[in-house]
Amino acid sequence: MTKVELPKWFEGELYSEGGEVTNPFSGQSYELTAEELSMYDFIIGANNLMEMGIVRNNKVLTDLRKGISWFRKNNPEAYYVLLD
């Protein structure tokens, strides 16, 4: 896997190791790098906060959209397995 840098706007936790993630709906899994796993968890966390109504501000929504775009661009295959 090619190492990809996280964008400057990313304020989530940066993991030191990657790992396997399973899509809870399809059951398909994908091995992510540390950076991809960090972004994936950020996306899932931000989405959950928005859905539960805990956070309703433009920065979280904007960063969520940027995170999804980053993931789709940097690992389209994992994006379609895990987030599409």
Coordinates of N, CA and C in Angstrom, one line a residue:
M1 N 0.8 -1.2 0.0 CA 0.0 0.0 0.0 C 0.9 1.2 0.0
T2 N 0.5 2.2 -0.8 CA 1.2 3.5 -0.8 C 0.8 4.4 0.3
K3 N 1.9 5.0 1.0 CA 1.6 5.9 2.1 C 1.1 7.2 1.5
V4 N 0.0 7.6 2.1 CA -0.7 8.9 1.7 C -0.7 9.8 2.9
E5 N -0.4 11.0 2.6 CA -0.5 12.0 3.7 C -1.9 12.5 4.0
L6 N -2.2 12.7 5.2 CA -3.5 13.3 5.6 C -3.5 14.8 5.3
P7 N -4.6 15.4 4.9 CA -4.7 16.8 4.6 C -4.4 17.7 5.9
K8 N -4.0 18.9 5.6 CA -3.7 19.8 6.7 C -4.9 20.1 7.6
W9 N -6.1 20.1 7.1 CA -7.3 20.4 7.8 C -7.6 19.3 8.8
F10 N -7.1 18.1 8.6 CA -7.5 16.9 9.4 C -7.0 17.1 10.9
E11 N -8.0 17.1 11.8 CA -7.7 17.3 13.2 C -8.1 16.0 14.1
G12 N -8.3 14.9 13.4 CA -8.6 13.7 14.1 C -7.3 13.0 14.6
E13 N -7.5 11.9 15.2 CA -6.4 11.1 15.8 C -5.7 10.4 14.6
L14 N -4.3 10.5 14.6 CA -3.5 9.8 13.6 C -3.0 8.6 14.2
Y15 N -3.4 7.4 13.7 CA -3.0 6.1 14.2 C -1.6 5.8 13.7
S16 N -0.9 5.0 14.5 CA 0.4 4.6 14.1 C 0.4 3.3 13.3
E17 N -0.7 2.6 13.3 CA -0.9 1.4 12.5 C -2.2 1.3 11.8
G18 N -2.3 0.6 10.7 CA -3.5 0.4 10.0 C -4.2 -0.8 10.5
G19 N -5.2 -1.2 9.8 CA -6.0 -2.4 10.3 C -7.1 -2.7 9.3
E20 N -7.7 -3.9 9.5 CA -8.8 -4.3 8.7 C -10.1 -3.7 9.2
V21 N -10.9 -3.3 8.3 CA -12.2 -2.7 8.6 C -13.3 -3.5 7.8
T22 N -14.4 -3.8 8.5 CA -15.5 -4.6 7.9 C -16.7 -3.7 7.8
N23 N -17.3 -3.6 6.6 CA -18.5 -2.9 6.4 C -19.6 -3.7 7.1
P24 N -20.3 -3.0 8.1 CA -21.3 -3.7 8.9 C -22.6 -4.1 8.0
F25 N -22.8 -3.5 6.9 CA -23.9 -3.8 6.1 C -23.7 -4.9 5.1
S26 N -22.5 -4.9 4.4 CA -22.2 -5.9 3.4 C -21.4 -7.1 3.9
G27 N -20.7 -6.8 5.0 CA -19.8 -7.9 5.6 C -18.4 -7.9 4.9
Q28 N -18.2 -7.1 3.9 CA -16.9 -7.0 3.1 C -15.9 -6.3 4.0
S29 N -14.7 -6.7 3.9 CA -13.6 -6.1 4.6 C -12.5 -5.6 3.7
Y30 N -11.7 -4.6 4.3 CA -10.6 -4.0 3.5 C -9.5 -3.6 4.5
E31 N -8.3 -3.9 4.1 CA -7.1 -3.5 4.9 C -6.7 -2.1 4.6
L32 N -6.7 -1.2 5.7 CA -6.4 0.2 5.5 C -5.0 0.5 6.1
T33 N -4.4 1.5 5.5 CA -3.1 2.0 6.1 C -3.5 2.8 7.4
A34 N -2.5 3.2 8.1 CA -2.8 4.0 9.3 C -3.5 5.3 9.0
E35 N -3.1 6.0 7.9 CA -3.7 7.3 7.5 C -5.2 7.0 7.1
E36 N -5.4 6.0 6.3 CA -6.7 5.7 5.8 C -7.6 5.3 7.0
L37 N -7.1 4.5 7.9 CA -7.9 4.1 9.1 C -8.2 5.4 10.0
S38 N -7.3 6.3 10.1 CA -7.5 7.5 10.8 C -8.7 8.3 10.2
M39 N -8.6 8.4 8.9 CA -9.7 9.2 8.2 C -11.0 8.4 8.2
Y40 N -11.0 7.1 8.1 CA -12.2 6.3 8.1 C -12.9 6.5 9.5
D41 N -12.1 6.4 10.6 CA -12.7 6.6 11.9 C -13.3 8.0 12.1
F42 N -12.5 9.0 11.5 CA -13.0 10.4 11.6 C -14.4 10.5 10.9
I43 N -14.4 9.9 9.7 CA -15.7 10.0 8.9 C -16.8 9.4 9.6
I44 N -16.6 8.2 10.1 CA -17.7 7.5 10.9 C -18.1 8.2 12.1
G45 N -17.1 8.7 12.9 CA -17.4 9.5 14.1 C -18.2 10.8 13.8
A46 N -17.7 11.5 12.8 CA -18.4 12.8 12.4 C -19.8 12.5 11.9
N47 N -20.0 11.4 11.2 CA -21.3 11.1 10.7 C -22.2 10.7 11.8
N48 N -21.7 9.9 12.8 CA -22.5 9.5 13.9 C -23.0 10.7 14.7
L49 N -22.0 11.7 15.0 CA -22.4 12.9 15.7 C -23.5 13.7 15.0
M50 N -23.4 13.8 13.7 CA -24.4 14.5 12.9 C -25.7 13.8 13.0
E51 N -25.7 12.5 12.8 CA -27.0 11.7 12.8 C -27.7 11.8 14.2
M52 N -26.9 11.8 15.2 CA -27.5 11.8 16.6 C -27.9 13.2 17.0
G53 N -27.5 14.2 16.2 CA -27.8 15.6 16.5 C -27.0 16.2 17.6
I54 N -25.9 15.5 17.9 CA -25.0 16.0 19.0 C -24.2 17.3 18.5
V55 N -23.8 17.2 17.2 CA -23.1 18.3 16.6 C -23.9 18.7 15.3
R56 N -24.2 20.0 15.3 CA -24.9 20.5 14.1 C -24.2 21.8 13.7
N57 N -23.0 21.7 13.2 CA -22.4 23.0 12.7 C -21.7 22.7 11.4
N58 N -21.5 23.8 10.7 CA -20.9 23.8 9.3 C -19.5 23.2 9.2
K59 N -18.7 23.4 10.2 CA -17.3 22.9 10.2 C -17.3 21.4 10.2
V60 N -18.1 20.8 11.0 CA -18.1 19.3 11.1 C -18.7 18.8 9.8
L61 N -19.7 19.4 9.3 CA -20.3 18.9 8.0 C -19.3 19.1 6.9
T62 N -18.6 20.2 6.8 CA -17.6 20.5 5.8 C -16.5 19.5 5.9
D63 N -16.0 19.3 7.1 CA -14.9 18.4 7.3 C -15.3 16.9 6.9
L64 N -16.5 16.6 7.3 CA -17.0 15.2 6.9 C -17.0 15.1 5.4
R65 N -17.5 16.1 4.7 CA -17.5 16.0 3.2 C -16.1 16.0 2.6
K66 N -15.2 16.8 3.2 CA -13.8 16.7 2.7 C -13.2 15.4 3.0
G67 N -13.5 14.8 4.2 CA -13.0 13.5 4.5 C -13.4 12.4 3.5
I68 N -14.7 12.4 3.2 CA -15.2 11.5 2.2 C -14.6 11.6 0.9
S69 N -14.4 12.9 0.5 CA -13.8 13.2 -0.8 C -12.3 12.7 -0.8
W70 N -11.6 13.0 0.3 CA -10.2 12.5 0.4 C -10.1 11.0 0.3
F71 N -11.0 10.3 1.0 CA -11.0 8.8 1.0 C -11.3 8.3 -0.4
R72 N -12.3 8.9 -1.0 CA -12.7 8.4 -2.4 C -11.5 8.6 -3.4
K73 N -10.8 9.7 -3.2 CA -9.7 10.0 -4.1 C -8.5 9.2 -3.9
N74 N -8.2 8.9 -2.6 CA -6.9 8.2 -2.2 C -7.0 6.7 -2.2
N75 N -8.2 6.2 -2.0 CA -8.4 4.7 -2.1 C -9.8 4.4 -2.5
P76 N -10.1 4.6 -3.9 CA -11.4 4.4 -4.4 C -12.0 3.0 -4.1
E77 N -11.1 2.0 -4.2 CA -11.6 0.6 -4.0 C -12.1 0.4 -2.5
A78 N -11.3 0.9 -1.5 CA -11.7 0.8 -0.1 C -13.0 1.7 0.1
Y79 N -13.0 2.8 -0.5 CA -14.2 3.7 -0.4 C -15.5 2.9 -0.8
Y80 N -15.5 2.3 -2.0 CA -16.6 1.6 -2.4 C -17.0 0.4 -1.6
V81 N -16.0 -0.3 -1.0 CA -16.2 -1.4 -0.1 C -16.8 -0.9 1.3
L82 N -16.2 0.1 1.8 CA -16.5 0.5 3.2 C -17.5 1.7 3.4
L83 N -17.6 2.6 2.4 CA -18.3 3.8 2.7 C -19.4 4.1 1.6
D84 N -19.4 3.5 0.5 CA -20.4 3.8 -0.5 C -21.8 3.2 -0.2

